[in-house]
XYZ file of C-alpha atoms in Angstrom:
413
model
C -7.426 1.041 18.484
C -6.816 -1.804 16.049
C -7.398 -0.995 12.399
C -7.967 -3.210 9.388
C -7.966 -2.227 5.725
C -10.359 -4.156 3.495
C -9.646 -3.586 -0.187
C -12.498 -4.619 -2.466
C -11.886 -5.526 -6.083
C -11.375 -8.714 -8.089
C -8.713 -6.908 -10.121
C -6.541 -6.858 -6.977
C -6.830 -10.610 -6.556
C -6.063 -11.166 -10.229
C -2.886 -9.105 -9.973
C -4.109 -6.620 -12.556
C -3.419 -3.670 -10.245
C -1.314 -3.174 -7.135
C -2.948 -2.360 -3.827
C -1.263 1.019 -3.387
C -4.237 2.307 -1.378
C -3.385 0.024 1.534
C 0.196 1.311 1.584
C -0.964 4.925 1.554
C -3.628 4.483 4.247
C -1.301 2.476 6.494
C 1.246 5.294 6.466
C -1.398 7.909 7.136
C -2.923 5.978 10.036
C 0.470 5.301 11.585
C 1.227 9.018 11.534
C -1.817 9.786 13.665
C -1.259 6.909 16.068
C -3.584 4.184 14.787
C -2.106 0.698 14.615
C -2.747 -1.375 11.488
C -3.141 -5.029 12.389
C -4.519 -6.540 9.191
C -4.768 -6.015 5.429
C -7.571 -7.920 3.706
C -8.344 -8.167 -0.023
C -11.657 -9.551 -1.244
C -13.247 -9.743 -4.678
C -16.415 -8.084 -5.934
C -18.712 -10.565 -4.230
C -21.177 -9.585 -1.516
C -21.136 -12.997 0.212
C -17.352 -13.136 0.522
C -17.201 -9.476 1.492
C -19.750 -10.052 4.254
C -17.699 -12.992 5.530
C -14.556 -10.821 5.532
C -16.354 -8.100 7.488
C -17.611 -10.564 10.092
C -14.048 -11.812 10.625
C -12.728 -8.240 10.818
C -15.374 -7.228 13.380
C -14.033 -9.858 15.745
C -10.504 -8.483 15.758
C -10.529 -4.802 14.762
C -12.141 -1.568 15.982
C -11.689 0.429 12.776
C -12.510 -1.020 9.353
C -11.433 0.997 6.346
C -12.801 -0.031 2.962
C -11.439 0.955 -0.437
C -13.246 0.338 -3.697
C -16.704 -0.866 -4.620
C -18.521 2.491 -4.462
C -19.058 2.891 -8.199
C -22.204 2.683 -10.354
C -22.008 -0.921 -11.608
C -23.559 -4.098 -10.224
C -20.200 -5.454 -9.042
C -19.707 -2.397 -6.791
C -21.080 -3.968 -3.624
C -19.225 -2.354 -0.722
C -21.731 0.135 0.655
C -24.671 -2.248 0.137
C -22.896 -4.936 2.138
C -21.751 -2.595 4.913
C -25.263 -1.158 5.121
C -26.584 -4.652 5.832
C -23.936 -5.183 8.503
C -24.798 -1.947 10.333
C -28.533 -2.510 9.722
C -29.187 0.800 8.005
C -30.770 1.511 4.610
C -29.119 3.382 1.772
C -30.463 6.858 1.066
C -29.594 9.510 -1.478
C -27.284 12.245 -0.310
C -28.699 15.426 -1.912
C -25.357 17.225 -2.221
C -23.693 14.225 -3.874
C -26.600 13.666 -6.238
C -26.543 17.316 -7.280
C -22.781 17.156 -7.875
C -23.203 14.067 -10.087
C -25.994 15.687 -12.102
C -23.961 18.860 -12.578
C -20.974 16.793 -13.692
C -22.918 15.297 -16.595
C -24.721 18.545 -17.433
C -21.458 20.491 -17.647
C -20.173 17.965 -20.188
C -23.406 17.830 -22.208
C -23.788 14.147 -21.443
C -26.871 12.201 -20.427
C -26.656 10.726 -16.951
C -27.664 7.073 -16.934
C -29.828 5.824 -14.104
C -27.097 3.668 -12.584
C -24.931 6.739 -11.989
C -27.434 7.874 -9.372
C -26.326 4.852 -7.376
C -23.089 6.640 -6.575
C -25.041 9.226 -4.535
C -26.422 6.547 -2.197
C -24.972 6.618 1.313
C -25.653 4.678 4.499
C -28.368 6.403 6.489
C -26.957 8.279 9.480
C -23.385 8.185 8.176
C -21.028 11.110 7.934
C -20.607 11.828 4.232
C -17.036 12.345 3.040
C -17.055 14.639 0.009
C -15.337 13.469 -3.166
C -13.546 16.493 -4.599
C -11.929 14.529 -7.432
C -14.668 12.133 -8.499
C -18.350 11.257 -8.190
C -18.849 8.659 -5.451
C -18.725 10.110 -1.924
C -17.141 8.268 0.957
C -18.829 7.760 4.291
C -18.172 6.992 7.955
C -20.547 5.166 10.269
C -20.294 3.687 13.784
C -22.074 0.550 14.968
C -21.523 -1.220 18.306
C -18.273 0.649 18.891
C -16.802 -0.296 15.504
C -15.966 2.439 12.998
C -16.604 1.787 9.301
C -14.998 4.175 6.810
C -15.653 3.728 3.097
C -13.481 5.281 0.393
C -13.488 5.041 -3.421
C -10.899 2.851 -5.122
C -9.101 5.220 -7.526
C -6.047 6.637 -5.674
C -6.588 10.088 -7.218
C -9.967 10.172 -5.450
C -9.060 8.305 -2.281
C -5.960 10.241 -1.279
C -7.457 13.761 -1.251
C -10.614 12.410 0.397
C -8.608 10.730 3.128
C -6.447 13.803 3.687
C -9.255 16.363 3.648
C -12.114 14.403 5.201
C -11.058 10.994 6.499
C -8.153 12.051 8.661
C -10.014 15.000 10.252
C -12.930 12.675 11.010
C -10.666 10.188 12.776
C -8.705 12.744 14.791
C -11.877 14.521 15.939
C -13.728 11.323 16.864
C -10.741 9.547 18.393
C -9.211 12.276 20.583
C -6.935 9.979 22.595
C -4.723 9.087 19.628
C -1.003 9.301 20.309
C 0.941 10.299 17.189
C 3.591 7.978 15.858
C 6.830 9.101 14.226
C 9.403 7.040 12.370
C 12.989 7.588 11.351
C 14.745 5.245 8.947
C 18.506 4.734 9.199
C 20.099 3.371 6.017
C 23.229 1.190 6.104
C 25.504 -0.267 3.456
C 28.466 -2.605 3.746
C 27.027 -4.616 6.627
C 24.632 -7.547 6.402
C 21.322 -7.784 8.249
C 22.483 -10.623 10.501
C 25.653 -8.836 11.583
C 23.808 -5.558 12.124
C 21.219 -7.298 14.267
C 23.945 -9.106 16.226
C 25.769 -5.843 16.928
C 22.555 -4.218 18.168
C 20.703 -7.177 19.685
C 20.708 -5.909 23.280
C 19.518 -2.451 22.189
C 16.748 -3.930 20.017
C 15.542 -6.259 22.774
C 15.569 -3.498 25.399
C 13.443 -1.085 23.352
C 9.671 -0.857 23.528
C 9.257 2.830 22.715
C 10.949 3.579 20.372
C 10.853 0.231 18.632
C 13.621 -0.870 16.258
C 12.829 -2.924 13.166
C 15.605 -4.181 10.836
C 14.783 -4.687 7.166
C 17.072 -6.076 4.476
C 16.989 -4.591 0.972
C 18.965 -5.152 -2.217
C 22.525 -4.890 -0.957
C 21.687 -2.729 2.033
C 19.938 -2.765 5.404
C 17.595 -0.302 7.051
C 16.553 0.228 10.649
C 13.158 1.791 11.226
C 12.943 3.579 14.575
C 9.340 4.215 15.615
C 8.218 6.224 18.625
C 4.857 7.173 20.094
C 4.407 10.307 22.181
C 2.013 13.222 22.200
C 4.780 15.876 22.159
C 6.842 16.346 18.966
C 9.916 17.536 20.879
C 9.853 14.460 23.086
C 9.482 12.174 20.055
C 12.547 13.758 18.475
C 14.546 13.454 21.696
C 13.655 9.772 22.098
C 14.616 9.024 18.497
C 17.866 10.957 18.846
C 18.822 9.009 21.947
C 18.342 5.568 20.428
C 19.992 6.644 17.168
C 23.042 7.787 19.130
C 23.393 4.337 20.706
C 23.160 2.698 17.298
C 25.658 5.035 15.629
C 28.192 4.432 18.398
C 28.354 0.790 17.304
C 27.709 0.716 13.559
C 27.932 4.337 12.499
C 30.662 3.638 9.952
C 28.050 1.885 7.782
C 25.359 4.578 8.080
C 24.968 6.580 4.890
C 21.563 8.287 5.053
C 18.040 8.615 6.366
C 14.448 7.869 5.407
C 13.746 7.662 1.649
C 17.200 8.541 0.358
C 19.405 6.187 -1.656
C 23.137 5.792 -2.173
C 22.851 7.452 -5.582
C 20.903 10.395 -4.151
C 23.510 10.807 -1.421
C 26.277 10.926 -4.046
C 24.449 13.553 -6.099
C 23.430 15.648 -3.098
C 26.983 15.704 -1.783
C 28.436 16.592 -5.186
C 25.992 19.474 -5.469
C 26.647 20.727 -1.933
C 30.403 20.697 -2.517
C 30.130 22.102 -6.040
C 32.157 19.174 -7.370
C 32.053 17.354 -10.704
C 32.445 13.697 -11.609
C 33.239 11.611 -14.683
C 33.108 7.853 -15.153
C 35.028 5.106 -16.956
C 32.914 1.980 -17.154
C 33.786 -1.492 -18.323
C 31.608 -4.255 -16.830
C 28.820 -1.805 -15.904
C 28.454 -0.775 -19.546
C 27.360 2.802 -18.844
C 24.745 1.924 -16.222
C 26.217 4.288 -13.645
C 26.384 7.216 -16.061
C 22.799 6.547 -17.089
C 21.652 6.671 -13.465
C 23.527 9.920 -12.831
C 22.006 11.603 -15.872
C 18.456 10.574 -14.993
C 18.366 13.647 -12.756
C 17.392 16.912 -14.483
C 20.280 19.347 -14.241
C 22.890 16.583 -14.140
C 25.173 18.739 -16.282
C 25.992 20.757 -13.178
C 27.922 17.839 -11.658
C 28.422 15.244 -14.411
C 31.169 15.913 -16.972
C 31.145 12.781 -19.122
C 31.890 9.093 -19.474
C 33.650 6.511 -21.570
C 32.232 3.012 -21.824
C 35.443 1.091 -22.486
C 34.199 -2.457 -22.636
C 36.963 -3.784 -24.871
C 40.581 -3.791 -23.696
C 41.680 -1.985 -26.867
C 39.269 0.873 -26.115
C 40.722 1.219 -22.629
C 44.078 1.828 -24.280
C 43.267 3.831 -27.412
C 40.344 5.948 -26.240
C 40.753 6.188 -22.475
C 44.550 6.209 -22.452
C 45.377 3.327 -20.128
C 48.984 2.337 -20.835
C 49.610 -0.803 -22.827
C 52.242 -1.807 -20.256
C 49.636 -1.804 -17.466
C 47.181 -3.807 -19.542
C 49.800 -6.341 -20.604
C 51.377 -6.775 -17.179
C 48.284 -6.715 -14.945
C 45.339 -7.264 -17.284
C 42.139 -5.311 -17.881
C 40.642 -6.658 -14.656
C 43.118 -5.385 -12.069
C 43.531 -2.679 -9.495
C 46.301 -1.101 -11.545
C 44.086 -0.749 -14.595
C 41.177 0.493 -12.474
C 43.341 3.275 -11.017
C 44.565 4.362 -14.434
C 41.010 4.348 -15.754
C 39.836 6.644 -12.947
C 42.871 8.919 -13.338
C 42.509 9.162 -17.104
C 38.778 9.899 -17.151
C 39.275 12.605 -14.536
C 41.925 14.262 -16.682
C 40.097 13.847 -19.984
C 36.874 15.347 -18.624
C 38.585 17.884 -16.339
C 36.416 16.810 -13.397
C 37.076 16.891 -9.655
C 36.501 13.156 -9.348
C 36.978 10.195 -11.647
C 35.539 6.785 -10.892
C 36.102 3.536 -12.762
C 34.519 0.094 -12.812
C 36.253 -2.963 -14.242
C 35.585 -6.616 -13.519
C 33.991 -9.883 -14.540
C 30.191 -9.895 -14.666
C 29.999 -13.348 -16.216
C 28.932 -15.798 -17.315
C 32.558 -16.858 -17.921
C 35.817 -16.041 -16.086
C 38.186 -13.516 -17.627
C 41.975 -13.338 -17.370
C 41.847 -16.221 -14.869
C 39.655 -14.021 -12.638
C 36.471 -15.676 -11.373
C 33.040 -14.231 -12.074
C 32.239 -11.501 -9.548
C 35.784 -10.106 -9.332
C 35.398 -6.322 -9.419
C 37.719 -3.345 -9.030
C 36.386 0.152 -8.293
C 38.834 3.061 -8.299
C 38.305 6.695 -7.343
C 40.684 9.512 -8.285
C 40.449 12.960 -6.713
C 42.748 15.961 -6.747
C 44.584 14.647 -3.691
C 44.378 10.854 -3.699
C 43.646 7.655 -5.592
C 41.992 4.646 -3.968
C 40.949 1.264 -5.302
C 38.633 -1.370 -3.853
C 38.675 -5.053 -4.764
C 35.355 -6.849 -4.403
C 34.079 -10.373 -4.918
C 30.378 -10.042 -5.639
C 27.928 -12.915 -5.942
C 24.721 -13.116 -7.942
C 23.570 -13.133 -11.525
C 25.280 -11.102 -14.227
C 22.755 -8.290 -13.767
C 23.013 -8.403 -9.967
C 26.814 -8.194 -10.130
C 26.573 -5.079 -12.297
C 23.926 -3.445 -10.092
C 25.777 -4.276 -6.875
C 28.994 -2.927 -8.365
C 27.295 0.435 -8.889
C 25.886 0.458 -5.355
C 29.338 -0.233 -3.956
C 30.742 2.540 -6.128
C 28.172 4.957 -4.730
C 29.014 3.884 -1.188
C 32.743 4.454 -1.678
C 32.043 7.799 -3.322
C 29.910 8.912 -0.384
C 32.668 7.925 2.055
C 35.341 9.797 0.075
C 33.145 12.873 -0.381
C 32.280 12.982 3.315
C 35.989 13.163 4.077
C 36.187 16.365 2.057
C 33.395 18.058 4.026
């Protein structure tokens, strides 16, 4: 079955709101084995909506509509679909009663146009709206399924979960569930990752492998279709094993995790604490760590030592190191990490020093970065040359710091 989502609303075309409904529905359909082939967005215009439906009928078996079920004149979805399926609109008694009770319970007068929300396509399956007024509906014509949902996500999502999905799974019994697993990589570019895995990617049809580049990292989405959950897991495990054998050193996590979340999770699991000394990042890393409620259980403190004098007087980096090697050096980075660890009495100290731009510093070009990590047993420093804007250099420095932290923490496990 080929599915198409048709989102109705001029506000979507104007960029006033984001089409989050399409993202949600696509994920839900994929989970039950329905392939999404097209996303369409059309304004509140019955002529253009009818044209969009005619195009969709020629290429899709399941049309899912969001929006346009409200009480105003520009809510045209069900009227237009009713014309397409050649059925009149009729009042649904249960929906009309619910709307009347809504206004009565609030001591408000129900205007006549609100009754419009209780209109449904004759012969359709009504999908109850537990969080709003306008019901959804499902109707079949000439082998094509039309499902209509309200636009507000707070109404659409529970309706889809409680009524839409059960309708689809009961009326389309041959669906084969789909399952995905996302592998997250850092420290390797998309082109190199794809080159390393090209023969595996080309040989796969089920599971499929889809690379996707993000900000400073790469993901691989493994997607499998099979009726049995145990078989799906086995198939995903097998292809993941092949991938890890080649590029496992760059794998840091799965699915919706992030480098920062991996750092925090590992610190919590190992009951370890961290402190930070930040120069070019200006406290950005500490701010990200403390965004998590309960951060005091793993985060001891930080010093933002932007000026060289502060590195010496407040953090305790030796004047000899600063004079001989400069503030942007591996030697200074190591002392910064060592000193912050001691000052905060933490298990780990991490430091960031470098040149974010726009001008060079100490004859070091923009993008020169040193990240040092001090633990109870070792001290390591990494020299990087990062490209991008000033903000990108700072953000990418933090991501690299998280990656190196994850690698060091994994060694302790």
